[in-house]
Amino acid sequence: MPQSTHAIMFGPYRLDAAGSRLWKGDEAVALQPRPLAVLSYLAARPGDVVSRDDLIATLWGGTYVTKAVLKVAVRAIREALQDDAEAPRYIETVGREGYRFIGADAGAATNTPHADEPPGGATMFGRGQDLAKLHAGLARAAAGTRTIVFVNGEAGIGKTTLLDRFIHEVETTRAVYVARGQCLDQYGQGEAYLPVLEALGRLARDETKGELRETLAQHAPTWVSQLAALDPNPPVRWHGDDAITTMPARMLREIADALEVFTRQRTLLLVIEDLQWSDPSTVDLLGYIARRRQPARLLIIASRRPLDLANDDHPLRRVEQELLAKGLCDEIALDLLSRNEVAAYIQSRFAGAPPDALQRLAERVYEHTEGHALFMVNMVNDLVDGGLLSWRDGQWHVDGSIDTATDQIPSGLQELIGRIMRGLAQPVRQVLEAASVVGDEFAVAAVAAALPVDPEQIEDTCEQLASQGSLIVDTGLAEWPDGSVSGLYRFRHAMYRRVLYQGIGAARRIRLHSAIGQRLEAGYGARTGEHAAELAMHFGRCRDHARTVHFHELAAAAALERHAAHEAVSHCAAALESLAQTPETPERSRRELGLVVARATLLMAIRGYAASETEQAFGRARALCDSRPASPQLYPVLRGLLSFHHVRAELNVAHTLGEELLRDATERADDIALRVQAHYGHGATLFHMGAFEEARLHLRTALQHYDASTHRQHNIGYGGYDPGVACSLWLAWTLAFQGELEEAAPLAHEGLALAQRHGEAFSLAWAHYGSGVSQQFSGDWVASAAASAEAVRLAEEYGFPYVRGMATVNRAWALMMRGDKEAGIVLLRDGVGMVERTGATLGRPAYLGMLAAADVIEGDPKSALARLDDGLREIERSGEHLYEAGLLIAKSHLLADRVAGKQAAASAAEECLRRALDVARAQCARLLELRAAVALARHCRNRGRDAEAWEHLNAAHQWFADRRAVAPEVAAAHRLLAELQR
């Protein structure tokens, strides 16, 4: 290391003032010239408070700069020295006066008060056990077990204080990466993954080795584009005329993989505060990470308020309950402070005051606050401000009656905060009111846009308030793309902002939102897309509808870049509301159609194909399309409506829509994607109607035109799974019912293989479900159960409730056929309930048949017969004749067993079998025909009519005689024919 006679030693550092270099051991510490000059100036005056004006005048010469520029330099110094502004070892901020170099004291404590300054006292009481639980969670994480801890408690109970203490202890004793993000109480649509992006962005910026940057770049490239610290120019696109893909799988999988890689060598502590205000995508991410089983040195701590989750539909409530039930997370519920803990706080805060007075004060504070930490702190602060407690001559004094003083404290936090705000000077209150319009966190530059006040004066006001530490805190600097640099602050508690905001008159509030929105728009410049949700909120509040629509569109685009469908739907809906307030023009009509189509497409994924909200959205889209000249936007709308009516088992409507799509496909011969979707959608409808020959024709045509390279185009344009995957499996089922089992099996394998090559979660989950169905044709119940279980796993992991329900039913039936009847029946009822909750009725006759079989196993044939009759009536209503023969065969068995020996019962059972045989023959469903013929032949043989039995069975078996088909029906027919020949 170069030596110098002019050097200042402090801690592990050596400041070579003459050479303008900073060293740590033998390594040079990177520090820009201006921050290095500030450090040198301060270090040359150890212990002295150097004013900001002095530093600017000396080091910036005659150049005019704001105090924010000095903040930038000090922040750079602290980053280089790994110093903490809250607990400094080298550079101390001295209120509003300036800065002081304390490194020469080897990091000695800097909080010793002067004679006229009161001591700060302790900051946390009564949380020792909670703190121990957090450390235990960190120990598990350090051993390689991913750990998630929810810290629950009402507003102001001390969650943030607990987390601050824990993080401080961790950072001073353990080699742990710490990333911290905050969910904000938005009064507009939120940003997807906002707290996680904030936490990772800060860690990536502060982490000197660049390990997180490298890991994200390699394993989570879609996240890199969302982090300004890693990618200065992330793309934000909006294609209002395009339907939009909605699968969140990629971002979830990428970040989970990246975190596992990043934590192989070192533990990561990820803290997310106020999760009750989180966007749905962040909640989904927590659930996804918790469900994974790979080792990870990862501890996630998420704080939230229980009262804000009173609604059972809140996504966080559902995820937390699931994780707790499965033992995938821990919960720490913060209670109110006890009487003794409040007394300990009072005694520490006012050490040296008369003990009897402190005891009485603690009792009164506890009576009024019941141990609520925020109430307690604010009440005590108010007593100090009111003069009951004063610091004189180096100690605390109690001046006046404790009972009288405490009786004057408001009982509610709302009133308490209102009183605090009313006690502020008018200019200070105006600054805070404008800040409340900006949000929980605010930049001085944004506040200044709303007030006719010198920005420097606003900066000074905020700095003064932050130094007091009661209402706002300094969170650093806001540096905007237009070059603006100003202080960044946040309200110490969100309730402060709420009280201030609600106290602003309606007209003034509109003006403030307008001024702030326009300033933010100008400040963000080309990067407005990254802040689109914030800008949409401001312009929506000031009724600037044109800008509101624009920024909601951009916010929807940003959400889709993160595969966050919930947020995108919210922004589309909000954009449509604002668009309705603008003048009717051709441009408005065009934008409305684009937004409606996008929203309808997204709803198919997040609400389900059969949800009423999906139907309404597509109905509106259809009406708009019909009111405009012919447009390609119509085709995804028709296809979406077809899917809705198909899954709702309204097959006649779906059939009509399919024919309309086929006509359009004929007229637009160049639109291959439309042709594939038209034939595929119509073929699926015909399959469930039992028209197997027609279904086979359309499904083959769709497959002939399908090109695997268009996978992405289909997913985006038609908002669903890959048609190549789907058609392969639908066609396999069709061929199997027609008796062509040898051709069907390879098609099913091809469909699954195609889904695996694409790697897209929904198609893969559906393909495993379809594979489980295909395995049942050959009677391979073990393989069917395994494929269905994999479909359930994927559907649970990625959130596909309809596929999850169908696959659960499929797995249950396979278990029952394998002999595990008790477990299968329980699972069957669960699965049917899952499907019903999605609004789907397609396949209901089959489910009723399965439930009837369960009733028989449990000894309730009466209920079973009622279910079968219900299923047959459902077939007549819906036209879903696919299951008609199967239900008739099941009913015949039940009738024969229920009233064995009675001629009327035998006749009714035989009539069911003859109807089943006729239905199967009319459908060209040879496998169903053989199944009915086997049942009818047994019925005839049991009544001594062997010749008739042979005739029925031999006719149905002819198709399979020369084929190597492996199916339970074929094996049963072979055995029965051999018996009849004896």
mmCIF file of C-alpha atoms in Angstrom, residues 203-495:
data_model
loop_
_atom_site.group_PDB
_atom_site.id
_atom_site.type_symbol
_atom_site.label_atom_id
_atom_site.label_comp_id
_atom_site.label_asym_id
_atom_site.label_seq_id
_atom_site.Cartn_x
_atom_site.Cartn_y
_atom_site.Cartn_z
ATOM 1 C CA LEU A 203 -29.580 -4.866 -2.217
ATOM 2 C CA ALA A 204 -28.255 -5.019 -5.771
ATOM 3 C CA ARG A 205 -27.198 -1.385 -5.523
ATOM 4 C CA ASP A 206 -25.556 -1.739 -2.116
ATOM 5 C CA GLU A 207 -24.001 -5.183 -2.536
ATOM 6 C CA THR A 208 -20.388 -4.465 -3.471
ATOM 7 C CA LYS A 209 -19.366 -7.836 -4.962
ATOM 8 C CA GLY A 210 -22.154 -7.830 -7.511
ATOM 9 C CA GLU A 211 -23.202 -11.419 -6.708
ATOM 10 C CA LEU A 212 -26.906 -10.592 -6.765
ATOM 11 C CA ARG A 213 -26.550 -8.756 -10.059
ATOM 12 C CA GLU A 214 -24.832 -11.735 -11.646
ATOM 13 C CA THR A 215 -27.303 -14.237 -10.232
ATOM 14 C CA LEU A 216 -30.327 -12.273 -11.425
ATOM 15 C CA ALA A 217 -28.813 -11.712 -14.848
ATOM 16 C CA GLN A 218 -28.245 -15.438 -15.261
ATOM 17 C CA HIS A 219 -31.339 -16.899 -13.609
ATOM 18 C CA ALA A 220 -33.961 -14.110 -13.579
ATOM 19 C CA PRO A 221 -33.547 -11.993 -16.741
ATOM 20 C CA THR A 222 -37.175 -10.827 -16.676
ATOM 21 C CA TRP A 223 -36.553 -9.367 -13.211
ATOM 22 C CA VAL A 224 -33.450 -7.560 -14.366
ATOM 23 C CA SER A 225 -35.551 -5.570 -16.818
ATOM 24 C CA GLN A 226 -37.734 -4.403 -13.903
ATOM 25 C CA LEU A 227 -34.861 -3.224 -11.696
ATOM 26 C CA ALA A 228 -33.541 0.232 -12.505
ATOM 27 C CA ALA A 229 -30.438 -0.549 -10.463
ATOM 28 C CA LEU A 230 -29.570 -3.281 -12.962
ATOM 29 C CA ASP A 231 -31.143 -2.136 -16.213
ATOM 30 C CA PRO A 232 -31.265 1.632 -16.808
ATOM 31 C CA ASN A 233 -33.635 1.323 -19.766
ATOM 32 C CA PRO A 234 -36.187 -1.445 -19.135
ATOM 33 C CA PRO A 235 -38.789 -1.858 -21.895
ATOM 34 C CA VAL A 236 -42.415 -1.044 -21.168
ATOM 35 C CA ARG A 237 -44.768 -1.935 -23.958
ATOM 36 C CA TRP A 238 -48.491 -1.632 -24.445
ATOM 37 C CA HIS A 239 -50.264 -3.148 -27.358
ATOM 38 C CA GLY A 240 -53.828 -2.100 -26.813
ATOM 39 C CA ASP A 241 -55.037 -3.932 -29.923
ATOM 40 C CA ASP A 242 -53.512 -7.256 -28.882
ATOM 41 C CA ALA A 243 -54.825 -9.814 -26.450
ATOM 42 C CA ILE A 244 -52.355 -10.498 -23.729
ATOM 43 C CA THR A 245 -50.728 -13.539 -22.183
ATOM 44 C CA THR A 246 -51.356 -13.917 -18.484
ATOM 45 C CA MET A 247 -49.149 -16.723 -17.191
ATOM 46 C CA PRO A 248 -47.056 -15.643 -14.168
ATOM 47 C CA ALA A 249 -45.033 -18.858 -14.264
ATOM 48 C CA ARG A 250 -41.831 -17.452 -15.709
ATOM 49 C CA MET A 251 -41.268 -14.623 -13.231
ATOM 50 C CA LEU A 252 -42.160 -16.822 -10.266
ATOM 51 C CA ARG A 253 -39.908 -19.647 -11.397
ATOM 52 C CA GLU A 254 -37.030 -17.331 -12.290
ATOM 53 C CA ILE A 255 -36.884 -15.457 -9.001
ATOM 54 C CA ALA A 256 -37.322 -18.633 -6.970
ATOM 55 C CA ASP A 257 -34.440 -20.261 -8.858
ATOM 56 C CA ALA A 258 -32.309 -17.128 -8.524
ATOM 57 C CA LEU A 259 -32.860 -16.877 -4.765
ATOM 58 C CA GLU A 260 -31.941 -20.534 -4.306
ATOM 59 C CA VAL A 261 -28.706 -20.040 -6.253
ATOM 60 C CA PHE A 262 -27.912 -16.754 -4.490
ATOM 61 C CA THR A 263 -28.347 -18.306 -1.033
ATOM 62 C CA ARG A 264 -26.134 -21.344 -1.553
ATOM 63 C CA GLN A 265 -23.179 -19.695 0.176
ATOM 64 C CA ARG A 266 -24.746 -16.969 2.311
ATOM 65 C CA THR A 267 -28.042 -16.416 4.066
ATOM 66 C CA LEU A 268 -30.510 -13.849 2.724
ATOM 67 C CA LEU A 269 -32.969 -12.060 4.996
ATOM 68 C CA LEU A 270 -35.837 -10.616 2.958
ATOM 69 C CA VAL A 271 -38.178 -8.334 4.929
ATOM 70 C CA ILE A 272 -41.493 -7.164 3.458
ATOM 71 C CA GLU A 273 -43.490 -4.735 5.565
ATOM 72 C CA ASP A 274 -47.239 -4.039 5.577
ATOM 73 C CA LEU A 275 -48.114 -7.052 3.459
ATOM 74 C CA GLN A 276 -51.831 -6.310 3.876
ATOM 75 C CA TRP A 277 -51.348 -3.627 1.189
ATOM 76 C CA SER A 278 -49.433 -5.927 -1.105
ATOM 77 C CA ASP A 279 -50.230 -6.519 -4.738
ATOM 78 C CA PRO A 280 -51.587 -10.039 -5.467
ATOM 79 C CA SER A 281 -48.427 -10.972 -7.369
ATOM 80 C CA THR A 282 -46.213 -10.534 -4.302
ATOM 81 C CA VAL A 283 -48.600 -12.706 -2.289
ATOM 82 C CA ASP A 284 -48.462 -15.357 -5.039
ATOM 83 C CA LEU A 285 -44.674 -15.189 -4.957
ATOM 84 C CA LEU A 286 -44.540 -15.823 -1.202
ATOM 85 C CA GLY A 287 -46.792 -18.839 -1.576
ATOM 86 C CA TYR A 288 -44.769 -20.148 -4.501
ATOM 87 C CA ILE A 289 -41.450 -19.836 -2.660
ATOM 88 C CA ALA A 290 -42.903 -21.478 0.454
ATOM 89 C CA ARG A 291 -44.164 -24.507 -1.477
ATOM 90 C CA ARG A 292 -40.834 -25.293 -3.104
ATOM 91 C CA ARG A 293 -38.760 -28.001 -1.467
ATOM 92 C CA GLN A 294 -35.229 -27.209 -2.651
ATOM 93 C CA PRO A 295 -32.779 -26.110 0.069
ATOM 94 C CA ALA A 296 -32.325 -22.356 0.451
ATOM 95 C CA ARG A 297 -30.630 -20.212 3.067
ATOM 96 C CA LEU A 298 -33.559 -17.838 2.933
ATOM 97 C CA LEU A 299 -35.567 -16.187 5.695
ATOM 98 C CA ILE A 300 -38.576 -14.118 4.626
ATOM 99 C CA ILE A 301 -40.245 -11.983 7.280
ATOM 100 C CA ALA A 302 -43.505 -10.344 6.297
ATOM 101 C CA SER A 303 -45.416 -8.011 8.582
ATOM 102 C CA ARG A 304 -49.107 -7.359 8.204
ATOM 103 C CA ARG A 305 -52.214 -6.062 9.985
ATOM 104 C CA PRO A 306 -54.941 -8.613 10.774
ATOM 105 C CA LEU A 307 -57.793 -6.088 10.682
ATOM 106 C CA ASP A 308 -57.009 -5.212 7.071
ATOM 107 C CA LEU A 309 -57.583 -8.872 6.156
ATOM 108 C CA ALA A 310 -61.100 -9.157 7.563
ATOM 109 C CA ASN A 311 -62.375 -10.038 4.085
ATOM 110 C CA ASP A 312 -62.027 -13.774 3.491
ATOM 111 C CA ASP A 313 -61.422 -13.063 -0.208
ATOM 112 C CA HIS A 314 -58.196 -11.195 0.505
ATOM 113 C CA PRO A 315 -55.489 -13.185 -1.348
ATOM 114 C CA LEU A 316 -53.045 -12.873 1.545
ATOM 115 C CA ARG A 317 -55.539 -14.410 3.968
ATOM 116 C CA ARG A 318 -56.018 -17.464 1.747
ATOM 117 C CA VAL A 319 -52.294 -17.959 1.162
ATOM 118 C CA GLU A 320 -51.356 -17.510 4.817
ATOM 119 C CA GLN A 321 -54.033 -19.950 5.978
ATOM 120 C CA GLU A 322 -52.854 -22.530 3.453
ATOM 121 C CA LEU A 323 -49.192 -22.174 4.420
ATOM 122 C CA LEU A 324 -49.989 -22.356 8.138
ATOM 123 C CA ALA A 325 -52.139 -25.446 7.616
ATOM 124 C CA LYS A 326 -49.329 -27.187 5.733
ATOM 125 C CA GLY A 327 -46.641 -26.099 8.179
ATOM 126 C CA LEU A 328 -44.871 -24.016 5.545
ATOM 127 C CA CYS A 329 -44.628 -20.839 7.611
ATOM 128 C CA ASP A 330 -44.483 -19.548 11.168
ATOM 129 C CA GLU A 331 -46.541 -16.791 12.744
ATOM 130 C CA ILE A 332 -45.626 -14.261 15.390
ATOM 131 C CA ALA A 333 -48.645 -12.381 16.716
ATOM 132 C CA LEU A 334 -47.600 -9.214 18.521
ATOM 133 C CA ASP A 335 -49.701 -8.519 21.579
ATOM 134 C CA LEU A 336 -50.276 -5.234 23.318
ATOM 135 C CA LEU A 337 -47.611 -4.255 25.803
ATOM 136 C CA SER A 338 -48.255 -5.334 29.385
ATOM 137 C CA ARG A 339 -48.534 -2.968 32.301
ATOM 138 C CA ASN A 340 -44.989 -3.855 33.359
ATOM 139 C CA GLU A 341 -43.623 -3.279 29.864
ATOM 140 C CA VAL A 342 -45.218 0.156 29.657
ATOM 141 C CA ALA A 343 -43.693 0.940 33.060
ATOM 142 C CA ALA A 344 -40.287 -0.195 31.788
ATOM 143 C CA TYR A 345 -40.604 2.127 28.783
ATOM 144 C CA ILE A 346 -41.536 5.097 30.989
ATOM 145 C CA GLN A 347 -38.703 4.422 33.422
ATOM 146 C CA SER A 348 -36.165 4.160 30.619
ATOM 147 C CA ARG A 349 -37.508 7.196 28.760
ATOM 148 C CA PHE A 350 -37.467 9.420 31.853
ATOM 149 C CA ALA A 351 -34.615 7.901 33.843
ATOM 150 C CA GLY A 352 -33.745 9.991 36.870
ATOM 151 C CA ALA A 353 -37.231 11.403 37.448
ATOM 152 C CA PRO A 354 -38.887 10.727 40.854
ATOM 153 C CA PRO A 355 -39.796 7.006 40.992
ATOM 154 C CA ASP A 356 -43.258 7.552 42.483
ATOM 155 C CA ALA A 357 -44.130 10.039 39.725
ATOM 156 C CA LEU A 358 -42.942 7.633 37.036
ATOM 157 C CA GLN A 359 -45.022 4.825 38.540
ATOM 158 C CA ARG A 360 -48.139 6.992 38.504
ATOM 159 C CA LEU A 361 -47.377 8.186 34.981
ATOM 160 C CA ALA A 362 -46.933 4.600 33.752
ATOM 161 C CA GLU A 363 -50.285 3.603 35.252
ATOM 162 C CA ARG A 364 -52.108 6.490 33.585
ATOM 163 C CA VAL A 365 -50.433 5.896 30.241
ATOM 164 C CA TYR A 366 -51.370 2.223 30.407
ATOM 165 C CA GLU A 367 -54.979 3.044 31.284
ATOM 166 C CA HIS A 368 -55.361 5.359 28.307
ATOM 167 C CA THR A 369 -53.421 3.331 25.725
ATOM 168 C CA GLU A 370 -53.917 -0.252 26.982
ATOM 169 C CA GLY A 371 -50.364 -0.962 25.919
ATOM 170 C CA HIS A 372 -50.725 0.085 22.276
ATOM 171 C CA ALA A 373 -47.187 1.105 21.366
ATOM 172 C CA LEU A 374 -48.052 3.917 18.954
ATOM 173 C CA PHE A 375 -50.680 5.358 21.293
ATOM 174 C CA MET A 376 -48.210 5.152 24.150
ATOM 175 C CA VAL A 377 -45.357 6.870 22.342
ATOM 176 C CA ASN A 378 -47.574 9.637 20.978
ATOM 177 C CA MET A 379 -49.216 10.177 24.334
ATOM 178 C CA VAL A 380 -45.870 10.448 26.090
ATOM 179 C CA ASN A 381 -44.519 12.784 23.416
ATOM 180 C CA ASP A 382 -47.594 14.939 23.854
ATOM 181 C CA LEU A 383 -47.005 15.105 27.597
ATOM 182 C CA VAL A 384 -43.454 16.283 26.956
ATOM 183 C CA ASP A 385 -44.614 18.846 24.402
ATOM 184 C CA GLY A 386 -47.265 20.023 26.846
ATOM 185 C CA GLY A 387 -44.671 20.657 29.535
ATOM 186 C CA LEU A 388 -45.644 17.962 32.039
ATOM 187 C CA LEU A 389 -42.169 16.478 31.692
ATOM 188 C CA SER A 390 -39.182 18.699 30.996
ATOM 189 C CA TRP A 391 -35.437 18.240 30.788
ATOM 190 C CA ARG A 392 -33.525 20.760 32.891
ATOM 191 C CA ASP A 393 -30.087 20.785 34.420
ATOM 192 C CA GLY A 394 -29.271 17.345 33.101
ATOM 193 C CA GLN A 395 -32.316 15.510 34.440
ATOM 194 C CA TRP A 396 -36.062 15.021 33.977
ATOM 195 C CA HIS A 397 -38.612 16.933 36.030
ATOM 196 C CA VAL A 398 -42.362 16.445 36.406
ATOM 197 C CA ASP A 399 -44.119 19.807 36.396
ATOM 198 C CA GLY A 400 -47.784 19.721 37.353
ATOM 199 C CA SER A 401 -50.450 17.136 38.015
ATOM 200 C CA ILE A 402 -50.017 13.818 36.186
ATOM 201 C CA ASP A 403 -53.727 13.038 36.507
ATOM 202 C CA THR A 404 -54.792 16.399 35.082
ATOM 203 C CA ALA A 405 -52.324 16.246 32.224
ATOM 204 C CA THR A 406 -53.190 12.689 31.195
ATOM 205 C CA ASP A 407 -56.905 13.374 31.353
ATOM 206 C CA GLN A 408 -56.452 15.843 28.515
ATOM 207 C CA ILE A 409 -55.022 13.203 26.107
ATOM 208 C CA PRO A 410 -57.465 12.145 23.332
ATOM 209 C CA SER A 411 -58.612 8.538 23.552
ATOM 210 C CA GLY A 412 -58.351 7.708 19.844
ATOM 211 C CA LEU A 413 -55.378 7.773 17.521
ATOM 212 C CA GLN A 414 -57.324 9.710 14.910
ATOM 213 C CA GLU A 415 -57.991 12.531 17.337
ATOM 214 C CA LEU A 416 -54.457 12.377 18.654
ATOM 215 C CA ILE A 417 -52.951 12.738 15.214
ATOM 216 C CA GLY A 418 -55.379 15.501 14.354
ATOM 217 C CA ARG A 419 -54.310 17.396 17.431
ATOM 218 C CA ILE A 420 -50.649 16.985 16.551
ATOM 219 C CA MET A 421 -51.246 18.256 13.051
ATOM 220 C CA ARG A 422 -53.304 21.212 14.196
ATOM 221 C CA GLY A 423 -50.496 22.187 16.520
ATOM 222 C CA LEU A 424 -48.040 22.595 13.668
ATOM 223 C CA ALA A 425 -47.230 25.969 12.174
ATOM 224 C CA GLN A 426 -49.303 26.757 9.099
ATOM 225 C CA PRO A 427 -46.372 26.517 6.624
ATOM 226 C CA VAL A 428 -45.315 23.169 8.091
ATOM 227 C CA ARG A 429 -48.850 21.788 7.936
ATOM 228 C CA GLN A 430 -49.190 22.890 4.313
ATOM 229 C CA VAL A 431 -46.003 21.021 3.435
ATOM 230 C CA LEU A 432 -47.245 17.873 5.131
ATOM 231 C CA GLU A 433 -50.678 18.165 3.525
ATOM 232 C CA ALA A 434 -49.095 18.395 0.086
ATOM 233 C CA ALA A 435 -46.828 15.484 1.019
ATOM 234 C CA SER A 436 -49.887 13.426 1.985
ATOM 235 C CA VAL A 437 -51.194 13.878 -1.545
ATOM 236 C CA VAL A 438 -47.921 12.506 -2.949
ATOM 237 C CA GLY A 439 -48.125 9.355 -0.827
ATOM 238 C CA ASP A 440 -46.636 7.567 2.166
ATOM 239 C CA GLU A 441 -43.193 8.293 0.716
ATOM 240 C CA PHE A 442 -42.606 11.619 -0.971
ATOM 241 C CA ALA A 443 -39.900 13.601 -2.702
ATOM 242 C CA VAL A 444 -39.463 17.250 -1.844
ATOM 243 C CA ALA A 445 -39.485 18.084 -5.547
ATOM 244 C CA ALA A 446 -43.000 16.667 -5.856
ATOM 245 C CA VAL A 447 -44.239 18.563 -2.819
ATOM 246 C CA ALA A 448 -42.660 21.775 -4.090
ATOM 247 C CA ALA A 449 -44.671 21.521 -7.312
ATOM 248 C CA ALA A 450 -47.876 21.905 -5.305
ATOM 249 C CA LEU A 451 -46.861 24.867 -3.159
ATOM 250 C CA PRO A 452 -45.863 28.480 -3.959
ATOM 251 C CA VAL A 453 -42.832 28.095 -1.720
ATOM 252 C CA ASP A 454 -39.091 28.005 -2.378
ATOM 253 C CA PRO A 455 -38.050 24.330 -2.651
ATOM 254 C CA GLU A 456 -35.121 25.003 -0.348
ATOM 255 C CA GLN A 457 -37.544 26.145 2.324
ATOM 256 C CA ILE A 458 -39.559 22.944 1.910
ATOM 257 C CA GLU A 459 -36.343 20.909 2.107
ATOM 258 C CA ASP A 460 -35.444 22.704 5.346
ATOM 259 C CA THR A 461 -38.911 22.092 6.774
ATOM 260 C CA CYS A 462 -38.754 18.379 6.000
ATOM 261 C CA GLU A 463 -35.231 18.139 7.332
ATOM 262 C CA GLN A 464 -36.303 19.763 10.577
ATOM 263 C CA LEU A 465 -39.302 17.474 10.970
ATOM 264 C CA ALA A 466 -37.178 14.406 10.219
ATOM 265 C CA SER A 467 -34.598 15.451 12.788
ATOM 266 C CA GLN A 468 -37.370 15.515 15.387
ATOM 267 C CA GLY A 469 -38.265 11.975 14.352
ATOM 268 C CA SER A 470 -41.943 12.190 15.202
ATOM 269 C CA LEU A 471 -43.860 12.641 11.952
ATOM 270 C CA ILE A 472 -41.546 11.859 9.045
ATOM 271 C CA VAL A 473 -38.211 10.146 8.529
ATOM 272 C CA ASP A 474 -35.435 10.789 6.047
ATOM 273 C CA THR A 475 -35.169 7.880 3.593
ATOM 274 C CA GLY A 476 -32.474 9.268 1.337
ATOM 275 C CA LEU A 477 -32.640 11.020 -2.000
ATOM 276 C CA ALA A 478 -34.981 11.119 -4.959
ATOM 277 C CA GLU A 479 -33.039 11.313 -8.205
ATOM 278 C CA TRP A 480 -35.260 11.658 -11.263
ATOM 279 C CA PRO A 481 -34.384 11.075 -14.911
ATOM 280 C CA ASP A 482 -34.745 14.795 -15.674
ATOM 281 C CA GLY A 483 -31.813 15.483 -13.318
ATOM 282 C CA SER A 484 -33.863 16.619 -10.330
ATOM 283 C CA VAL A 485 -32.373 15.679 -6.988
ATOM 284 C CA SER A 486 -34.183 16.305 -3.726
ATOM 285 C CA GLY A 487 -34.719 14.807 -0.320
ATOM 286 C CA LEU A 488 -36.875 11.695 0.023
ATOM 287 C CA TYR A 489 -38.980 11.230 3.134
ATOM 288 C CA ARG A 490 -41.782 9.045 4.377
ATOM 289 C CA PHE A 491 -44.435 9.445 7.028
ATOM 290 C CA ARG A 492 -43.489 7.588 10.162
ATOM 291 C CA HIS A 493 -46.952 6.066 10.172
ATOM 292 C CA ALA A 494 -49.487 5.776 7.375
ATOM 293 C CA MET A 495 -52.212 7.092 9.674
#
